[in-house]
Coordinates of N, CA, C and O in Angstrom, one line a residue:
X1 N 68.9 105.2 80.8 CA 68.5 103.9 80.3 C 69.5 103.5 79.2 O 69.8 104.2 78.3
X2 N 70.0 102.3 79.2 CA 70.9 101.8 78.2 C 70.2 101.5 76.9 O 69.0 101.1 76.9
X3 N 70.9 101.8 75.8 CA 70.3 101.5 74.5 C 70.2 100.1 74.3 O 71.1 99.3 74.6
X4 N 69.2 99.6 73.6 CA 69.0 98.2 73.3 C 69.4 98.0 71.8 O 69.2 98.8 71.0
X5 N 69.9 96.8 71.6 CA 70.3 96.4 70.2 C 71.5 97.1 69.7 O 72.1 97.9 70.4
X6 N 71.8 96.9 68.5 CA 73.0 97.5 67.8 C 72.7 98.9 67.4 O 71.6 99.2 66.9
X7 N 73.6 99.8 67.7 CA 73.3 101.2 67.2 C 73.2 101.3 65.7 O 73.7 100.5 65.0
X8 N 72.4 102.3 65.2 CA 72.2 102.4 63.8 C 73.4 102.5 63.0 O 73.5 102.0 61.9
X9 N 74.5 103.2 63.6 CA 75.7 103.3 62.9 C 76.5 102.0 63.1 O 77.7 102.1 63.5
X10 N 75.9 100.8 62.9 CA 76.5 99.6 63.1 C 77.6 99.3 62.1 O 77.8 98.3 61.5
X11 N 78.4 100.4 62.0 CA 79.5 100.3 61.0 C 79.0 100.1 59.6 O 79.2 99.1 59.0
X12 N 78.2 101.1 59.1 CA 77.6 101.0 57.8 C 78.6 100.8 56.7 O 78.5 100.0 55.8
X13 N 79.7 101.5 56.8 CA 80.8 101.4 55.8 C 81.4 100.0 55.9 O 81.7 99.4 54.8
X14 N 81.6 99.5 57.1 CA 82.1 98.1 57.2 C 81.2 97.1 56.6 O 81.6 96.2 55.9
X15 N 79.9 97.3 56.8 CA 78.9 96.4 56.3 C 78.9 96.5 54.7 O 78.8 95.5 54.0
X16 N 79.0 97.7 54.2 CA 79.0 97.9 52.8 C 80.3 97.2 52.2 O 80.2 96.7 51.1
X17 N 81.4 97.4 52.9 CA 82.6 96.7 52.4 C 82.4 95.2 52.2 O 82.9 94.6 51.3
X18 N 81.7 94.6 53.2 CA 81.5 93.2 53.1 C 80.5 92.9 52.0 O 80.6 91.9 51.3
X19 N 79.5 93.8 51.8 CA 78.6 93.6 50.7 C 79.3 93.7 49.3 O 79.0 92.9 48.4
X20 N 80.3 94.6 49.2 CA 81.1 94.7 48.0 C 81.7 93.4 47.7 O 81.7 92.9 46.5
X21 N 82.3 92.8 48.7 CA 83.0 91.5 48.5 C 82.0 90.4 47.9 O 82.4 89.7 47.0
X22 N 80.9 90.4 48.5 CA 79.9 89.4 48.0 C 79.4 89.6 46.6 O 79.5 88.7 45.8
X23 N 79.0 90.9 46.3 CA 78.6 91.2 45.0 C 79.7 91.0 44.0 O 79.5 90.6 42.8
X24 N 80.9 91.3 44.4 CA 82.1 91.2 43.5 C 82.4 89.8 43.1 O 82.6 89.4 42.0
X25 N 82.3 88.9 44.1 CA 82.6 87.5 43.9 C 81.4 86.8 43.1 O 81.7 85.9 42.3
X26 N 80.2 87.2 43.5 CA 79.0 86.4 43.0 C 78.2 87.1 41.9 O 77.3 86.5 41.4
X27 N 78.5 88.4 41.7 CA 77.7 89.2 40.8 C 76.4 89.5 41.4 O 76.0 89.0 42.5
X28 N 75.6 90.4 40.8 CA 74.4 90.9 41.4 C 73.4 89.7 41.5 O 72.8 89.4 42.5
X29 N 73.2 89.1 40.3 CA 72.1 88.0 40.3 C 72.5 86.9 41.1 O 71.6 86.2 41.7
X30 N 73.8 86.5 41.3 CA 74.2 85.4 42.0 C 74.2 85.6 43.5 O 74.4 84.7 44.3
X31 N 73.9 86.8 44.0 CA 73.9 87.1 45.4 C 72.5 87.1 45.9 O 71.6 87.7 45.4
X32 N 72.4 86.4 47.0 CA 71.1 86.3 47.7 C 71.0 87.2 48.9 O 72.1 87.6 49.4
X33 N 69.9 87.5 49.4 CA 69.7 88.3 50.6 C 70.4 87.5 51.8 O 71.0 88.2 52.7
X34 N 70.3 86.2 51.8 CA 71.0 85.5 52.9 C 72.5 85.6 52.8 O 73.2 85.8 53.8
X35 N 73.1 85.6 51.6 CA 74.5 85.9 51.4 C 74.9 87.2 52.0 O 75.9 87.4 52.7
X36 N 74.0 88.2 51.7 CA 74.3 89.6 52.2 C 74.2 89.7 53.7 O 75.1 90.2 54.4
X37 N 73.1 89.2 54.3 CA 73.0 89.4 55.7 C 74.0 88.6 56.5 O 74.5 89.1 57.5
X38 N 74.4 87.4 55.9 CA 75.5 86.7 56.6 C 76.8 87.4 56.6 O 77.5 87.6 57.6
X39 N 77.2 87.9 55.4 CA 78.4 88.6 55.2 C 78.5 89.9 56.0 O 79.5 90.3 56.5
X40 N 77.4 90.6 56.0 CA 77.3 91.9 56.6 C 77.0 91.8 58.1 O 77.1 92.8 58.8
X41 N 76.7 90.6 58.6 CA 76.4 90.4 60.0 C 75.2 91.3 60.5 O 75.3 91.9 61.5
X42 N 74.2 91.3 59.7 CA 73.0 92.0 60.0 C 71.7 91.1 59.7 O 71.8 90.2 59.0
X43 N 70.7 91.5 60.4 CA 69.4 90.8 60.1 C 68.8 91.4 58.9 O 69.1 92.5 58.4
X44 N 67.8 90.7 58.3 CA 67.1 91.3 57.1 C 66.5 92.6 57.5 O 66.6 93.6 56.7
X45 N 65.7 92.7 58.6 CA 65.1 94.0 58.9 C 66.2 95.1 59.0 O 65.9 96.3 58.6
X46 N 67.4 94.8 59.6 CA 68.4 95.8 59.7 C 68.9 96.2 58.3 O 69.2 97.4 58.1
X47 N 69.1 95.2 57.5 CA 69.6 95.5 56.1 C 68.6 96.4 55.4 O 68.9 97.5 54.8
X48 N 67.3 96.1 55.5 CA 66.2 96.9 54.8 C 66.2 98.3 55.4 O 66.1 99.3 54.7
X49 N 66.3 98.4 56.8 CA 66.3 99.7 57.4 C 67.5 100.6 57.0 O 67.3 101.8 56.8
X50 N 68.6 100.0 56.9 CA 69.9 100.7 56.6 C 70.1 101.0 55.1 O 70.5 102.1 54.7
X51 N 69.7 100.0 54.3 CA 70.1 100.2 52.9 C 68.9 100.0 51.9 O 69.1 100.4 50.7
X52 N 67.8 99.5 52.4 CA 66.7 99.3 51.4 C 66.8 97.9 50.9 O 67.3 97.0 51.6
X53 N 66.3 97.6 49.8 CA 66.3 96.3 49.2 C 67.7 95.9 48.6 O 68.7 96.6 48.7
X54 N 67.8 94.7 48.0 CA 69.0 94.2 47.5 C 69.6 95.2 46.4 O 70.8 95.5 46.4
X55 N 68.7 95.6 45.6 CA 69.2 96.6 44.5 C 69.8 97.8 45.1 O 70.8 98.3 44.6
X56 N 69.1 98.4 46.1 CA 69.6 99.6 46.7 C 70.9 99.3 47.4 O 71.8 100.2 47.5
X57 N 71.0 98.2 48.1 CA 72.3 97.8 48.7 C 73.4 97.7 47.7 O 74.5 98.2 48.0
X58 N 73.1 97.1 46.6 CA 74.1 97.0 45.5 C 74.6 98.4 45.0 O 75.8 98.6 44.9
X59 N 73.6 99.3 44.8 CA 74.0 100.6 44.3 C 74.8 101.3 45.4 O 75.8 102.0 45.0
X60 N 74.5 101.2 46.6 CA 75.3 101.8 47.7 C 76.7 101.2 47.7 O 77.7 101.9 48.0
X61 N 76.8 99.9 47.5 CA 78.0 99.2 47.5 C 78.9 99.7 46.4 O 80.1 99.9 46.5
X62 N 78.3 99.8 45.2 CA 79.0 100.3 44.0 C 79.5 101.7 44.2 O 80.7 102.1 43.9
X63 N 78.7 102.6 44.8 CA 79.1 103.9 45.1 C 80.3 104.0 46.1 O 81.2 104.7 45.9
X64 N 80.2 103.1 47.1 CA 81.4 103.1 48.1 C 82.6 102.5 47.4 O 83.7 103.0 47.6
X65 N 82.4 101.5 46.6 CA 83.5 100.9 45.8 C 84.2 102.0 44.9 O 85.4 102.2 44.9
X66 N 83.4 102.8 44.3 CA 83.9 103.9 43.4 C 84.7 104.9 44.3 O 85.7 105.4 43.8
X67 N 84.2 105.2 45.4 CA 84.8 106.2 46.3 C 86.1 105.7 46.9 O 87.1 106.5 47.0
X68 N 86.1 104.5 47.3 CA 87.3 103.9 48.1 C 88.2 103.2 47.1 O 89.4 103.6 47.0
X69 N 87.7 102.2 46.5 CA 88.6 101.3 45.7 C 89.0 102.0 44.4 O 90.0 101.6 43.8
X70 N 88.3 102.9 43.9 CA 88.6 103.6 42.6 C 89.0 105.0 42.8 O 88.9 105.9 41.9
X71 N 89.5 105.4 44.0 CA 89.9 106.8 44.3 C 91.0 107.2 43.4 O 91.2 108.4 43.1
X72 N 91.7 106.2 42.8 CA 92.8 106.5 41.9 C 92.4 107.2 40.6 O 93.2 107.9 40.0
X73 N 91.1 107.2 40.3 CA 90.6 107.9 39.2 C 90.7 109.4 39.3 O 91.3 110.1 38.4
X74 N 90.3 109.9 40.5 CA 90.5 111.3 40.7 C 91.9 111.7 40.8 O 92.3 112.8 40.4
X75 N 92.8 110.8 41.4 CA 94.2 111.1 41.4 C 94.7 111.2 40.0 O 95.6 112.1 39.7
X76 N 94.3 110.3 39.1 CA 94.8 110.3 37.7 C 94.3 111.6 37.0 O 95.2 112.2 36.3
X77 N 93.1 112.0 37.2 CA 92.6 113.2 36.5 C 93.3 114.4 36.9 O 93.5 115.4 36.2
X78 N 93.8 114.4 38.2 CA 94.6 115.6 38.7 C 96.0 115.7 38.2 O 96.7 116.7 38.5
X79 N 96.5 114.7 37.4 CA 97.8 114.7 36.9 C 98.0 115.9 36.0 O 97.1 116.3 35.3
X80 N 99.2 116.4 35.9 CA 99.4 117.7 35.1 C 99.3 117.5 33.6 O 99.0 118.5 32.9
X81 N 99.6 116.4 33.0 CA 99.5 116.2 31.6 C 98.5 115.0 31.2 O 98.3 114.1 32.1
X82 N 98.0 115.1 30.0 CA 97.1 114.0 29.6 C 97.8 112.6 29.6 O 97.2 111.6 30.0
X83 N 99.1 112.6 29.2 CA 99.8 111.4 29.2 C 100.0 110.9 30.6 O 99.9 109.7 30.9
X84 N 100.3 111.7 31.6 CA 100.4 111.3 33.0 C 99.1 110.8 33.5 O 99.0 109.9 34.3
X85 N 98.0 111.5 33.1 CA 96.6 111.0 33.4 C 96.5 109.5 33.0 O 96.1 108.7 33.8
X86 N 96.8 109.3 31.8 CA 96.6 107.9 31.2 C 97.5 106.9 32.0 O 97.1 105.8 32.3
X87 N 98.8 107.3 32.2 CA 99.7 106.4 32.8 C 99.2 106.1 34.3 O 99.2 104.9 34.7
X88 N 98.9 107.1 35.0 CA 98.5 106.9 36.4 C 97.2 106.0 36.5 O 97.2 105.1 37.3
X89 N 96.3 106.3 35.6 CA 95.1 105.5 35.6 C 95.3 104.1 35.2 O 94.8 103.2 36.0
X90 N 96.0 103.8 34.2 CA 96.2 102.4 33.8 C 97.0 101.6 34.8 O 96.7 100.5 35.2
X91 N 98.1 102.2 35.3 CA 98.9 101.5 36.3 C 98.2 101.3 37.6 O 98.3 100.3 38.3
X92 N 97.5 102.3 38.0 CA 96.7 102.2 39.3 C 95.6 101.2 39.1 O 95.3 100.4 40.1
X93 N 95.0 101.2 38.0 CA 93.9 100.2 37.7 C 94.5 98.8 37.8 O 93.9 97.9 38.4
X94 N 95.7 98.5 37.2 CA 96.3 97.2 37.3 C 96.5 96.8 38.8 O 96.2 95.7 39.2
X95 N 97.0 97.7 39.5 CA 97.2 97.4 41.0 C 95.9 97.1 41.7 O 95.8 96.2 42.5
X96 N 94.9 97.9 41.4 CA 93.6 97.7 42.0 C 92.9 96.4 41.7 O 92.4 95.7 42.5
X97 N 93.0 96.0 40.4 CA 92.3 94.7 40.0 C 93.1 93.5 40.3 O 92.6 92.4 40.1
X98 N 94.3 93.7 40.8 CA 95.1 92.5 41.2 C 95.5 92.6 42.7 O 96.5 92.0 43.1
X99 N 94.8 93.4 43.5 CA 95.1 93.6 44.9 C 95.0 92.4 45.7 O 93.9 91.7 45.6
X100 N 96.0 92.0 46.5 CA 95.9 90.8 47.3 C 94.8 90.9 48.3 O 94.5 92.0 48.8
X101 N 94.1 89.8 48.5 CA 93.0 89.8 49.5 C 91.7 90.3 49.0 O 90.7 90.4 49.7
X102 N 91.7 90.7 47.7 CA 90.4 91.2 47.1 C 90.1 90.3 45.9 O 91.0 89.7 45.3
X103 N 88.9 90.2 45.5 CA 88.6 89.5 44.2 C 89.4 90.1 43.1 O 89.6 91.3 43.0
X104 N 89.8 89.3 42.1 CA 90.4 89.8 40.9 C 89.4 90.5 40.1 O 88.2 90.1 40.1
X105 N 89.8 91.5 39.3 CA 88.9 92.2 38.4 C 88.3 93.4 39.1 O 88.8 94.0 40.0
X106 N 87.1 93.8 38.5 CA 86.5 95.0 38.9 C 85.0 94.8 39.2 O 84.3 94.3 38.4
X107 N 84.5 95.3 40.3 CA 83.1 95.2 40.7 C 82.2 95.8 39.7 O 81.2 95.2 39.3
X108 N 82.6 97.0 39.2 CA 81.7 97.7 38.2 C 81.7 97.0 36.9 O 80.7 97.2 36.1
X109 N 82.6 96.2 36.6 CA 82.6 95.4 35.3 C 81.9 94.1 35.6 O 81.0 93.7 34.8
X110 N 82.3 93.4 36.6 CA 81.8 92.0 36.9 C 80.4 92.0 37.6 O 79.8 90.9 37.6
X111 N 80.1 93.0 38.3 CA 78.9 93.0 39.2 C 77.6 92.7 38.5 O 76.7 92.2 39.1
X112 N 77.5 93.0 37.2 CA 76.2 92.7 36.5 C 76.2 93.1 35.1 O 75.4 93.9 34.6
X113 N 77.2 92.6 34.3 CA 77.3 92.9 32.9 C 76.0 92.4 32.2 O 75.5 93.0 31.3
X114 N 75.6 91.2 32.6 CA 74.4 90.6 32.0 C 73.5 90.2 33.2 O 74.0 89.8 34.3
X115 N 72.3 90.3 32.9 CA 71.3 89.9 33.9 C 70.0 89.6 33.2 O 69.8 89.9 32.1
X116 N 69.1 88.9 34.0 CA 67.8 88.6 33.4 C 67.0 89.9 33.3 O 67.4 90.9 33.8
X117 N 65.9 89.8 32.5 CA 65.2 91.1 32.3 C 64.7 91.8 33.5 O 64.6 93.0 33.6
X118 N 64.5 91.0 34.6 CA 64.0 91.6 35.8 C 65.1 92.5 36.5 O 64.8 93.3 37.4
X119 N 66.3 92.3 36.1 CA 67.4 93.0 36.7 C 68.1 94.0 35.8 O 69.2 94.4 36.0
X120 N 67.5 94.4 34.7 CA 68.1 95.3 33.8 C 68.4 96.6 34.4 O 69.3 97.3 33.9
X121 N 67.6 97.0 35.4 CA 67.9 98.3 36.1 C 69.4 98.3 36.6 O 70.0 99.3 36.6
X122 N 69.8 97.2 37.1 CA 71.2 97.1 37.7 C 72.2 97.2 36.6 O 73.2 97.9 36.7
X123 N 71.9 96.5 35.4 CA 72.8 96.6 34.3 C 72.9 98.0 33.8 O 74.0 98.5 33.6
X124 N 71.8 98.7 33.7 CA 71.7 100.1 33.3 C 72.5 101.0 34.3 O 73.2 101.9 33.9
X125 N 72.3 100.7 35.6 CA 73.0 101.5 36.6 C 74.5 101.4 36.5 O 75.2 102.4 36.5
X126 N 75.0 100.2 36.3 CA 76.4 100.0 36.1 C 76.9 100.7 34.8 O 78.0 101.3 34.8
X127 N 76.2 100.5 33.8 CA 76.5 101.2 32.5 C 76.6 102.7 32.7 O 77.5 103.3 32.2
X128 N 75.6 103.3 33.4 CA 75.6 104.7 33.6 C 76.8 105.1 34.5 O 77.4 106.2 34.3
X129 N 77.1 104.3 35.5 CA 78.3 104.6 36.3 C 79.6 104.6 35.6 O 80.4 105.5 35.7
X130 N 79.7 103.6 34.7 CA 81.0 103.6 33.9 C 81.0 104.8 32.9 O 82.0 105.4 32.7
X131 N 79.8 105.1 32.3 CA 79.8 106.3 31.4 C 80.1 107.6 32.1 O 80.8 108.4 31.6
X132 N 79.7 107.7 33.4 CA 80.1 108.9 34.2 C 81.6 109.0 34.4 O 82.2 110.1 34.3
X133 N 82.2 107.9 34.7 CA 83.7 107.9 34.8 C 84.3 108.2 33.5 O 85.3 109.0 33.5
X134 N 83.8 107.7 32.4 CA 84.4 108.0 31.1 C 84.2 109.5 30.8 O 85.2 110.1 30.2
X135 N 83.1 110.1 31.2 CA 82.9 111.5 30.9 C 83.9 112.3 31.7 O 84.3 113.4 31.2
X136 N 84.3 111.9 32.9 CA 85.3 112.7 33.6 C 86.6 112.7 32.8 O 87.3 113.8 32.8
X137 N 87.0 111.6 32.3 CA 88.2 111.6 31.5 C 88.1 112.4 30.2 O 89.0 113.1 29.8
X138 N 86.9 112.3 29.6 CA 86.7 113.1 28.3 C 86.8 114.6 28.6 O 87.5 115.3 27.9
X139 N 86.3 115.0 29.7 CA 86.4 116.4 30.1 C 87.8 116.8 30.4 O 88.3 117.9 30.0
X140 N 88.6 115.9 31.0 CA 90.0 116.2 31.3 C 90.8 116.3 30.0 O 91.7 117.1 29.9
X141 N 90.5 115.4 29.1 CA 91.3 115.4 27.8 C 90.9 116.6 27.0 O 91.7 117.1 26.2
X142 N 89.6 117.0 27.1 CA 89.2 118.2 26.3 C 90.0 119.4 26.9 O 90.4 120.3 26.1
X143 N 90.1 119.5 28.2 CA 90.9 120.5 28.8 C 92.4 120.5 28.3 O 93.0 121.5 27.9
X144 N 92.9 119.3 28.1 CA 94.3 119.1 27.6 C 94.4 119.6 26.2 O 95.3 120.3 25.8
X145 N 93.3 119.4 25.4 CA 93.3 119.9 24.0 C 93.2 121.4 24.0 O 94.0 122.1 23.3
X146 N 92.3 121.9 24.8 CA 92.2 123.4 24.9 C 93.4 124.1 25.3 O 93.7 125.2 24.9
X147 N 94.2 123.4 26.2 CA 95.4 124.1 26.8 C 96.6 123.8 25.9 O 97.7 124.3 26.2
X148 N 96.5 123.0 24.8 CA 97.6 122.7 24.0 C 98.5 121.5 24.4 O 99.5 121.2 23.8
X149 N 98.1 120.8 25.5 CA 98.8 119.6 25.9 C 98.6 118.5 25.0 O 99.4 117.6 24.8
X150 N 97.4 118.4 24.3 CA 97.1 117.4 23.3 C 96.8 118.2 22.0 O 96.4 119.4 22.0
X151 N 97.1 117.5 20.9 CA 96.9 118.2 19.6 C 95.4 118.6 19.4 O 94.5 117.9 19.9
X152 N 95.2 119.7 18.7 CA 93.9 120.2 18.5 C 93.0 119.2 17.7 O 91.7 119.3 17.9
X153 N 93.5 118.3 17.0 CA 92.7 117.3 16.2 C 92.4 116.1 17.0 O 91.8 115.1 16.5
X154 N 92.9 116.0 18.2 CA 92.5 114.8 19.1 C 91.1 114.8 19.4 O 90.4 115.9 19.5
X155 N 90.5 113.7 19.7 CA 89.1 113.5 20.1 C 89.1 113.1 21.6 O 89.4 111.9 21.9
X156 N 88.7 114.0 22.5 CA 88.7 113.7 23.9 C 87.8 112.5 24.3 O 88.2 111.7 25.1
X157 N 86.7 112.4 23.6 CA 85.8 111.3 24.0 C 86.3 109.9 23.5 O 86.2 108.9 24.2
X158 N 87.0 109.9 22.3 CA 87.6 108.7 21.9 C 88.7 108.3 22.8 O 88.9 107.1 23.0
X159 N 89.5 109.2 23.2 CA 90.6 108.9 24.1 C 90.1 108.3 25.5 O 90.6 107.3 26.0
X160 N 89.0 108.9 26.0 CA 88.4 108.4 27.2 C 87.9 107.0 27.0 O 88.0 106.1 27.8
X161 N 87.2 106.8 25.8 CA 86.6 105.4 25.5 C 87.8 104.4 25.3 O 87.6 103.3 25.8
X162 N 88.9 104.8 24.8 CA 90.0 104.0 24.6 C 90.5 103.5 26.0 O 90.7 102.3 26.2
X163 N 90.7 104.4 26.9 CA 91.1 104.0 28.3 C 90.1 103.1 28.9 O 90.5 102.1 29.6
X164 N 88.8 103.4 28.8 CA 87.8 102.6 29.4 C 87.8 101.2 28.8 O 87.6 100.2 29.5
X165 N 88.0 101.1 27.5 CA 88.0 99.8 26.9 C 89.2 99.0 27.3 O 89.1 97.8 27.6
X166 N 90.4 99.6 27.5 CA 91.6 98.9 28.0 C 91.4 98.4 29.4 O 91.6 97.3 29.7
X167 N 90.9 99.3 30.3 CA 90.7 98.9 31.7 C 89.6 97.8 31.8 O 89.8 96.9 32.7
X168 N 88.6 97.9 31.0 CA 87.6 96.8 31.0 C 88.2 95.5 30.6 O 88.0 94.5 31.3
X169 N 89.0 95.5 29.6 CA 89.7 94.3 29.2 C 90.7 93.8 30.2 O 90.8 92.6 30.5
X170 N 91.4 94.7 30.9 CA 92.3 94.4 31.9 C 91.6 93.6 33.1 O 92.1 92.7 33.6
X171 N 90.4 94.2 33.4 CA 89.6 93.5 34.5 C 89.2 92.1 34.1 O 89.3 91.2 34.9
X172 N 88.8 91.9 32.9 CA 88.4 90.6 32.4 C 89.6 89.7 32.5 O 89.6 88.5 32.9
X173 N 90.8 90.1 32.0 CA 92.0 89.3 32.1 C 92.4 89.0 33.5 O 92.8 87.9 33.8
X174 N 92.3 90.0 34.4 CA 92.6 89.7 35.8 C 91.7 88.6 36.4 O 92.2 87.7 37.1
X175 N 90.4 88.7 36.1 CA 89.5 87.7 36.5 C 89.9 86.3 36.0 O 89.7 85.3 36.7
X176 N 90.4 86.3 34.8 CA 90.8 85.0 34.2 C 92.1 84.5 34.7 O 92.6 83.4 34.3
X177 N 92.8 85.2 35.6 CA 94.0 84.7 36.2 C 95.3 85.4 35.8 O 96.4 85.0 36.2
X178 N 95.2 86.5 34.9 CA 96.4 87.2 34.5 C 97.1 87.8 35.7 O 96.4 88.3 36.6
X179 N 98.4 87.8 35.7 CA 99.1 88.4 36.9 C 99.3 89.9 36.8 O 99.1 90.4 35.7
X180 N 99.6 90.5 37.9 CA 99.9 91.9 37.9 C 100.9 92.3 36.9 O 100.8 93.3 36.1
X181 N 102.0 91.5 36.9 CA 103.1 91.8 35.9 C 102.7 91.7 34.5 O 103.0 92.6 33.7
X182 N 101.9 90.7 34.2 CA 101.4 90.5 32.8 C 100.5 91.7 32.4 O 100.6 92.3 31.3
X183 N 99.7 92.1 33.3 CA 98.8 93.2 33.0 C 99.5 94.6 33.0 O 99.1 95.4 32.2
X184 N 100.6 94.7 33.7 CA 101.4 96.0 33.6 C 102.0 96.0 32.2 O 102.1 97.1 31.6
X185 N 102.4 94.9 31.7 CA 103.0 94.9 30.3 C 101.9 95.3 29.3 O 102.2 96.0 28.3
X186 N 100.7 94.8 29.5 CA 99.6 95.2 28.6 C 99.3 96.7 28.7 O 99.1 97.3 27.7
X187 N 99.3 97.2 29.9 CA 99.1 98.7 30.1 C 100.2 99.4 29.4 O 99.9 100.5 28.7
X188 N 101.4 99.0 29.5 CA 102.5 99.6 28.7 C 102.3 99.6 27.2 O 102.5 100.6 26.6
X189 N 101.8 98.5 26.7 CA 101.5 98.4 25.3 C 100.4 99.4 24.9 O 100.4 100.0 23.9
X190 N 99.4 99.4 25.8 CA 98.2 100.3 25.5 C 98.6 101.7 25.5 O 98.1 102.5 24.7
X191 N 99.6 102.1 26.3 CA 100.1 103.5 26.4 C 100.8 103.9 25.1 O 100.9 105.1 24.7
X192 N 101.3 102.9 24.3 CA 101.9 103.2 23.0 C 100.9 103.8 22.1 O 101.2 104.5 21.2
X193 N 99.6 103.5 22.3 CA 98.6 104.0 21.4 C 98.0 105.3 21.9 O 97.1 105.9 21.3
X194 N 98.5 105.8 23.0 CA 98.0 107.1 23.6 C 98.9 108.2 23.1 O 100.2 108.0 23.1
X195 N 98.4 109.4 22.8 CA 99.2 110.5 22.3 C 100.3 110.9 23.3 O 100.1 110.9 24.5
X196 N 101.5 111.1 22.7 CA 102.6 111.6 23.5 C 102.5 113.1 23.9 O 102.0 113.8 23.1

């Protein structure tokens, strides 16, 4: 007997990629279920069955975004020196937030920095996601301190926060129309403040 309807694996990743685009362009609060079902080419029941509600769909989209679009973070952390970590991260970030065919900026920054009180869980989720990324860099810089790659009096958490602050600002600038070349120059300037 032939299967009826669309198989469950109706390209979940493809559907999430389309959800990423919608959330990225419109933010969490500005995205409706109709926007999502249209972009993802699914019915509401299919969306609910595959992803849950809008909030869970957003969380899954952000997780996929972190895995695919921000894979350069793990590549950066794997660099042999702290300085190379910072360089790889900043330059890769500039490329990612100015990628042709994608919205300018960063989903994890723009997706829901502010929201009404009923959506504070989304704001908290994004904040926790950014903090987890920052913690990865702090651990890597602590290792660099322990191994003598960075001076013993450096503060790993402050260095991680510095990079997070720079990349957050780069994302805002990209959204405002700054070019890739302009942002690369800003990354170069930011690296002047990172320990050699």
